[in-house]
Amino acid sequence: MPEAYLMKPVKSIEELREMAWAFRASRVLMLAHRLDIFTLLSRGGLSAGEIAHRQGSDRDMTERLLIACTALGLLEKKGDVYVNSELATTYLVRGGRLYQGGWIDHADLDLWPYWGSELDRELGGYRTEDEGWTRRFIKAMHSLAIGGEAEGLAEALDLRGRRLLYDIGGGPGTFSIYLCRANRDLRAVVFDLPEVVAITREVIREYGMEGQVSTREGTWDTDDFGEEGDVALLSNVLHGPGSKAEMKLEKAYRSLKPGGLLIVRDFMLDDDKTGPVAPALFNLMLGAYTKAEMKALIESAGFTGVREIETASKSHTVIAADRSQDR
Ligand SMILES: C[S@@+](CC[C@H](N)C(=O)[O-])C[C@H]1O[C@@H](n2cnc3c(N)ncnc32)[C@H](O)[C@@H]1O
């Protein structure tokens, strides 16, 4: 028998991260099973719209679940039509000889509440002081960035000759810190909401980067991002429709001087919407554009030379583009 997935000690930061996020894949399996998608598809492939119609579920959210199932190997996509994978056909169709739905239902309906909230009561509840959502969220962004993402971006980008970077919705400012550490002539301004910028300043101080990284309080809804910038970084702020991507990209364009560089870093789906896993799971939460959709949005904002930058990231795509030399 092959060694069971995840039933082995973790040995790397990637495995540690996967362990921490594993509940999302569990929920995809449980929800798709609870919605009876595998049994429905055992009678023939269907599109997202047809499945949503038959299940009486929301079309967009159903498609997001189907994309996640596809990325995780439970379904396959042929054109617009979803079909069961071989594994799903064997184990996830009700009435099948080897049907595994018994323990999936038990895990979903009986065990999930225990692992989700009852277990920590059994263990005496939370011991750490609750710092509140904003600080927790910004610390999460920081730890993800220092786990290799910020260093990887700094290695992948050639920012020689660039002096001023606007880090839009920069959160903890970690990407600015790493980019400025790698480019000593660069200055970065982290733009974010006032309550976040208070935390950003702590991070900048902790890294001793006050000389190169500063902050600016504001909101992208009403404020401009600046002017005469060399680089505009939009990292994790263009999460699919609903993220006001058009407005942010237009403001980023205006913030740059001619020849300025746009860097977009985000979860992006492959153009056929079959993966990868990380964007497919993120899409189920906040939405994710495909790479082609993102490139089209960037071009619509006026940028040229839209290109993908290779990085070591397994979760994020980085796209660069230029503001042309003409005014
Ligand atoms: C997902 S985080 C990304 C943080 C950082 N760029 C990164 O990649 O680690 C999104 C950031 O956008 C900021 N944000 C949300 N609404 C905003 C607004 N109206 N104006 C400016 N920033 C905002 C959040 O505070 C948060 O720091």
Short mmCIF file of C-alpha atoms in Angstrom, two decimals, residues 31-324:
data_model
loop_
_atom_site.label_atom_id
_atom_site.label_comp_id
_atom_site.label_asym_id
_atom_site.label_seq_id
_atom_site.Cartn_x
_atom_site.Cartn_y
_atom_site.Cartn_z
CA LEU A 31 -19.03 19.98 0.95
CA ALA A 32 -18.84 18.45 -2.51
CA HIS A 33 -19.87 15.12 -1.02
CA ARG A 34 -22.65 16.70 1.01
CA LEU A 35 -23.94 18.40 -2.16
CA ASP A 36 -23.87 14.97 -3.81
CA ILE A 37 -21.86 16.27 -6.74
CA PHE A 38 -20.03 12.96 -7.32
CA THR A 39 -23.25 10.94 -7.47
CA LEU A 40 -24.84 13.55 -9.75
CA LEU A 41 -21.86 13.43 -12.12
CA SER A 42 -21.85 9.62 -12.18
CA ARG A 43 -24.79 9.91 -14.62
CA GLY A 44 -22.74 12.09 -17.00
CA GLY A 45 -20.69 15.26 -17.11
CA LEU A 46 -22.33 18.62 -16.41
CA SER A 47 -21.33 22.30 -16.55
CA ALA A 48 -21.15 24.48 -13.43
CA GLY A 49 -24.41 26.17 -14.43
CA GLU A 50 -26.21 22.85 -14.86
CA ILE A 51 -24.93 21.54 -11.53
CA ALA A 52 -25.95 24.74 -9.71
CA HIS A 53 -29.38 24.62 -11.37
CA ARG A 54 -29.97 20.98 -10.34
CA GLN A 55 -28.71 21.57 -6.80
CA GLY A 56 -30.47 24.93 -6.40
CA SER A 57 -27.12 26.42 -5.38
CA ASP A 58 -25.45 29.71 -6.27
CA ARG A 59 -23.85 29.47 -9.76
CA ASP A 60 -20.64 31.35 -8.91
CA MET A 61 -19.97 29.62 -5.59
CA THR A 62 -20.76 26.24 -7.13
CA GLU A 63 -18.22 26.88 -9.87
CA ARG A 64 -15.62 27.87 -7.29
CA LEU A 65 -16.21 24.60 -5.42
CA LEU A 66 -15.94 22.65 -8.69
CA ILE A 67 -12.66 24.40 -9.56
CA ALA A 68 -11.28 23.47 -6.13
CA CYS A 69 -12.45 19.85 -6.59
CA THR A 70 -10.72 19.77 -9.97
CA ALA A 71 -7.46 21.20 -8.63
CA LEU A 72 -7.53 18.60 -5.84
CA GLY A 73 -8.04 15.68 -8.23
CA LEU A 74 -11.64 14.85 -7.32
CA LEU A 75 -13.03 16.05 -10.66
CA GLU A 76 -11.75 16.60 -14.17
CA LYS A 77 -12.78 19.40 -16.51
CA LYS A 78 -13.39 18.86 -20.21
CA GLY A 79 -14.19 22.21 -21.82
CA ASP A 80 -16.95 23.59 -19.60
CA VAL A 81 -18.04 20.15 -18.41
CA TYR A 82 -17.02 18.55 -15.12
CA VAL A 83 -16.69 14.77 -14.77
CA ASN A 84 -15.68 12.56 -11.86
CA SER A 85 -12.03 11.58 -11.61
CA GLU A 86 -11.29 7.87 -11.49
CA LEU A 87 -10.84 8.13 -7.72
CA ALA A 88 -14.20 9.86 -7.27
CA THR A 89 -15.90 7.29 -9.51
CA THR A 90 -14.52 4.45 -7.39
CA TYR A 91 -15.01 5.86 -3.90
CA LEU A 92 -17.38 8.83 -3.86
CA VAL A 93 -20.47 7.75 -5.81
CA ARG A 94 -23.33 6.63 -3.59
CA GLY A 95 -24.19 2.98 -4.14
CA GLY A 96 -20.69 2.20 -5.45
CA ARG A 97 -19.15 -1.05 -4.20
CA LEU A 98 -16.28 0.79 -2.45
CA TYR A 99 -18.23 3.95 -1.55
CA GLN A 100 -16.43 5.92 1.21
CA GLY A 101 -19.20 8.40 1.98
CA GLY A 102 -19.87 6.82 5.38
CA TRP A 103 -16.76 8.19 7.01
CA ILE A 104 -16.87 11.44 5.03
CA ASP A 105 -20.39 12.12 6.37
CA HIS A 106 -19.25 11.15 9.87
CA ALA A 107 -16.19 13.41 9.62
CA ASP A 108 -18.29 16.27 8.24
CA LEU A 109 -21.33 16.13 10.49
CA ASP A 110 -20.03 14.60 13.72
CA LEU A 111 -16.27 15.06 13.96
CA TRP A 112 -15.76 18.47 12.35
CA PRO A 113 -17.51 20.34 15.21
CA TYR A 114 -15.32 18.50 17.74
CA TRP A 115 -12.06 19.32 15.93
CA GLY A 116 -13.30 22.79 15.04
CA SER A 117 -14.22 24.13 18.46
CA GLU A 118 -14.97 21.50 21.11
CA LEU A 119 -11.42 20.17 21.32
CA ASP A 120 -9.98 23.50 22.39
CA ARG A 121 -12.58 23.72 25.16
CA GLU A 122 -11.47 20.24 26.26
CA LEU A 123 -7.91 21.53 26.36
CA GLY A 124 -8.84 24.54 28.46
CA GLY A 125 -9.61 27.15 25.79
CA TYR A 126 -7.27 29.69 24.28
CA ARG A 127 -4.29 30.62 26.43
CA THR A 128 -2.94 33.41 24.26
CA GLU A 129 -4.40 36.86 24.57
CA ASP A 130 -6.73 37.65 21.72
CA GLU A 131 -5.01 40.40 19.77
CA GLY A 132 -7.97 41.11 17.54
CA TRP A 133 -8.59 40.40 13.89
CA THR A 134 -6.47 43.16 12.32
CA ARG A 135 -3.26 42.40 14.21
CA ARG A 136 -3.73 38.66 13.71
CA PHE A 137 -4.30 39.18 9.98
CA ILE A 138 -1.30 41.46 9.51
CA LYS A 139 0.91 39.07 11.48
CA ALA A 140 -0.34 36.28 9.21
CA MET A 141 0.70 38.29 6.15
CA HIS A 142 4.09 38.89 7.74
CA SER A 143 4.75 35.26 8.58
CA LEU A 144 3.72 34.12 5.10
CA ALA A 145 6.07 36.71 3.59
CA ILE A 146 9.09 35.79 5.75
CA GLY A 147 8.43 32.10 5.04
CA GLY A 148 10.18 32.53 1.67
CA GLU A 149 7.77 34.63 -0.41
CA ALA A 150 9.43 38.02 0.23
CA GLU A 151 12.94 36.73 -0.29
CA GLY A 152 11.79 34.95 -3.47
CA LEU A 153 10.28 38.15 -4.87
CA ALA A 154 13.40 40.15 -4.04
CA GLU A 155 15.52 37.55 -5.85
CA ALA A 156 13.25 37.49 -8.90
CA LEU A 157 12.96 41.25 -9.48
CA ASP A 158 15.60 43.43 -11.07
CA LEU A 159 15.04 46.82 -9.44
CA ARG A 160 18.43 48.32 -10.21
CA GLY A 161 18.08 52.04 -10.88
CA ARG A 162 14.62 52.22 -9.30
CA ARG A 163 14.35 54.75 -6.44
CA LEU A 164 10.77 54.95 -5.20
CA LEU A 165 8.36 52.05 -4.67
CA TYR A 166 4.71 52.35 -3.66
CA ASP A 167 3.55 49.26 -1.77
CA ILE A 168 -0.22 49.49 -2.10
CA GLY A 169 -2.13 47.73 0.68
CA GLY A 170 1.34 46.75 1.88
CA GLY A 171 0.09 45.41 5.23
CA PRO A 172 3.08 44.61 7.47
CA GLY A 173 5.45 46.07 4.87
CA THR A 174 7.47 42.87 4.73
CA PHE A 175 7.78 42.85 0.93
CA SER A 176 8.99 46.46 0.99
CA ILE A 177 11.53 45.59 3.68
CA TYR A 178 12.96 42.68 1.73
CA LEU A 179 12.99 44.59 -1.58
CA CYS A 180 14.74 47.55 0.05
CA ARG A 181 17.25 45.29 1.80
CA ALA A 182 18.13 43.82 -1.60
CA ASN A 183 18.24 47.26 -3.29
CA ARG A 184 19.93 49.82 -1.08
CA ASP A 185 19.09 52.78 -3.39
CA LEU A 186 15.38 52.01 -3.20
CA ARG A 187 12.93 53.77 -0.88
CA ALA A 188 9.48 52.25 -0.25
CA VAL A 189 6.26 53.79 0.99
CA VAL A 190 3.78 51.32 2.48
CA PHE A 191 0.25 52.59 1.91
CA ASP A 192 -2.48 51.07 4.06
CA LEU A 193 -5.34 51.81 6.44
CA PRO A 194 -4.42 53.79 9.61
CA GLU A 195 -5.01 50.88 12.00
CA VAL A 196 -2.72 48.70 9.88
CA VAL A 197 0.01 51.28 9.38
CA ALA A 198 0.43 51.44 13.18
CA ILE A 199 1.48 47.77 13.02
CA THR A 200 3.57 48.31 9.85
CA ARG A 201 5.66 50.89 11.72
CA GLU A 202 6.43 48.31 14.44
CA VAL A 203 7.60 45.82 11.81
CA ILE A 204 9.78 48.42 10.03
CA ARG A 205 11.35 49.36 13.40
CA GLU A 206 11.90 45.70 14.27
CA TYR A 207 13.89 45.28 11.02
CA GLY A 208 15.72 48.60 11.48
CA MET A 209 14.52 49.74 8.05
CA GLU A 210 13.22 53.23 8.98
CA GLY A 211 15.86 54.76 6.68
CA GLN A 212 14.40 53.11 3.56
CA VAL A 213 10.80 52.16 4.33
CA SER A 214 8.16 54.68 5.39
CA THR A 215 4.37 54.51 5.68
CA ARG A 216 1.39 56.45 4.46
CA GLU A 217 -2.09 56.14 5.96
CA GLY A 218 -5.03 56.21 3.61
CA THR A 219 -7.63 54.25 1.73
CA TRP A 220 -7.54 53.24 -1.89
CA ASP A 221 -11.24 54.10 -2.13
CA THR A 222 -10.61 57.85 -2.00
CA ASP A 223 -6.84 58.47 -1.95
CA ASP A 224 -4.34 58.44 -4.79
CA PHE A 225 -1.25 56.30 -4.40
CA GLY A 226 1.34 59.02 -5.04
CA GLU A 227 3.17 60.35 -8.07
CA GLU A 228 6.46 59.98 -9.90
CA GLY A 229 7.00 56.48 -8.52
CA ASP A 230 9.42 54.03 -10.10
CA VAL A 231 7.62 50.89 -8.95
CA ALA A 232 4.06 50.13 -7.82
CA LEU A 233 3.66 46.84 -5.96
CA LEU A 234 0.15 45.37 -5.71
CA SER A 235 0.66 42.23 -3.66
CA ASN A 236 -2.41 40.26 -2.67
CA VAL A 237 -4.81 43.12 -3.24
CA LEU A 238 -6.42 42.10 -6.56
CA HIS A 239 -8.41 39.07 -5.48
CA GLY A 240 -10.82 38.51 -8.31
CA PRO A 241 -14.03 40.39 -9.15
CA GLY A 242 -15.05 42.44 -6.13
CA SER A 243 -11.50 43.57 -5.39
CA LYS A 244 -11.93 46.80 -7.40
CA ALA A 245 -8.92 45.75 -9.44
CA GLU A 246 -9.64 48.19 -12.28
CA MET A 247 -9.61 51.20 -9.95
CA LYS A 248 -6.43 50.06 -8.15
CA LEU A 249 -4.60 49.43 -11.42
CA GLU A 250 -5.61 52.82 -12.81
CA LYS A 251 -4.39 54.54 -9.65
CA ALA A 252 -1.18 52.52 -9.77
CA TYR A 253 -0.68 53.67 -13.37
CA ARG A 254 -1.12 57.31 -12.38
CA SER A 255 1.30 56.92 -9.46
CA LEU A 256 4.15 55.91 -11.77
CA LYS A 257 6.41 58.08 -13.84
CA PRO A 258 6.88 57.17 -17.53
CA GLY A 259 8.89 53.95 -17.69
CA GLY A 260 7.67 52.98 -14.20
CA LEU A 261 7.25 49.31 -13.32
CA LEU A 262 4.08 47.60 -12.09
CA ILE A 263 4.40 44.41 -10.05
CA VAL A 264 1.26 42.39 -9.36
CA ARG A 265 1.60 39.40 -7.06
CA ASP A 266 -1.49 37.34 -6.35
CA PHE A 267 -3.25 34.00 -6.34
CA MET A 268 -4.05 33.35 -10.01
CA LEU A 269 -5.80 30.41 -11.59
CA ASP A 270 -4.59 28.73 -14.75
CA ASP A 271 -6.58 29.93 -17.74
CA ASP A 272 -8.56 26.67 -18.03
CA LYS A 273 -9.50 26.95 -14.32
CA THR A 274 -8.27 23.51 -13.31
CA GLY A 275 -5.74 24.65 -10.71
CA PRO A 276 -3.26 25.17 -9.14
CA VAL A 277 -4.47 24.08 -5.72
CA ALA A 278 -3.55 27.19 -3.70
CA PRO A 279 -5.39 29.71 -5.92
CA ALA A 280 -8.27 27.28 -6.39
CA LEU A 281 -8.76 27.08 -2.62
CA PHE A 282 -8.27 30.81 -2.16
CA ASN A 283 -10.83 31.41 -4.92
CA LEU A 284 -13.42 29.63 -2.80
CA MET A 285 -12.86 32.21 -0.08
CA LEU A 286 -12.23 35.59 -1.73
CA GLY A 287 -12.01 34.98 -5.47
CA ALA A 288 -9.07 34.76 -7.87
CA TYR A 289 -8.55 35.87 -11.44
CA THR A 290 -7.03 33.64 -14.08
CA LYS A 291 -3.65 34.75 -15.37
CA ALA A 292 -5.24 35.80 -18.68
CA GLU A 293 -7.92 37.84 -16.91
CA MET A 294 -5.29 39.57 -14.78
CA LYS A 295 -3.12 40.36 -17.80
CA ALA A 296 -6.14 41.81 -19.64
CA LEU A 297 -7.01 44.02 -16.65
CA ILE A 298 -3.43 45.28 -16.46
CA GLU A 299 -3.44 46.10 -20.17
CA SER A 300 -6.81 47.86 -19.88
CA ALA A 301 -5.28 50.17 -17.26
CA GLY A 302 -2.78 51.32 -19.92
CA PHE A 303 0.27 49.20 -19.10
CA THR A 304 2.40 47.59 -21.80
CA GLY A 305 4.92 44.75 -21.83
CA VAL A 306 2.78 42.57 -19.57
CA ARG A 307 4.87 39.55 -18.60
CA GLU A 308 5.05 36.81 -16.01
CA ILE A 309 8.06 36.81 -13.68
CA GLU A 310 9.36 33.40 -12.61
CA THR A 311 9.60 32.98 -8.85
CA ALA A 312 9.93 29.97 -6.57
CA SER A 313 6.44 30.54 -5.15
CA LYS A 314 4.06 27.57 -5.26
CA SER A 315 1.04 29.70 -4.43
CA HIS A 316 1.43 33.05 -6.16
CA THR A 317 1.95 34.36 -9.67
CA VAL A 318 3.94 37.53 -10.28
CA ILE A 319 3.17 39.70 -13.30
CA ALA A 320 5.17 42.76 -14.31
CA ALA A 321 4.22 45.52 -16.74
CA ASP A 322 5.46 48.96 -17.74
CA ARG A 323 4.03 52.41 -17.88
CA SER A 324 5.13 53.54 -21.31
#
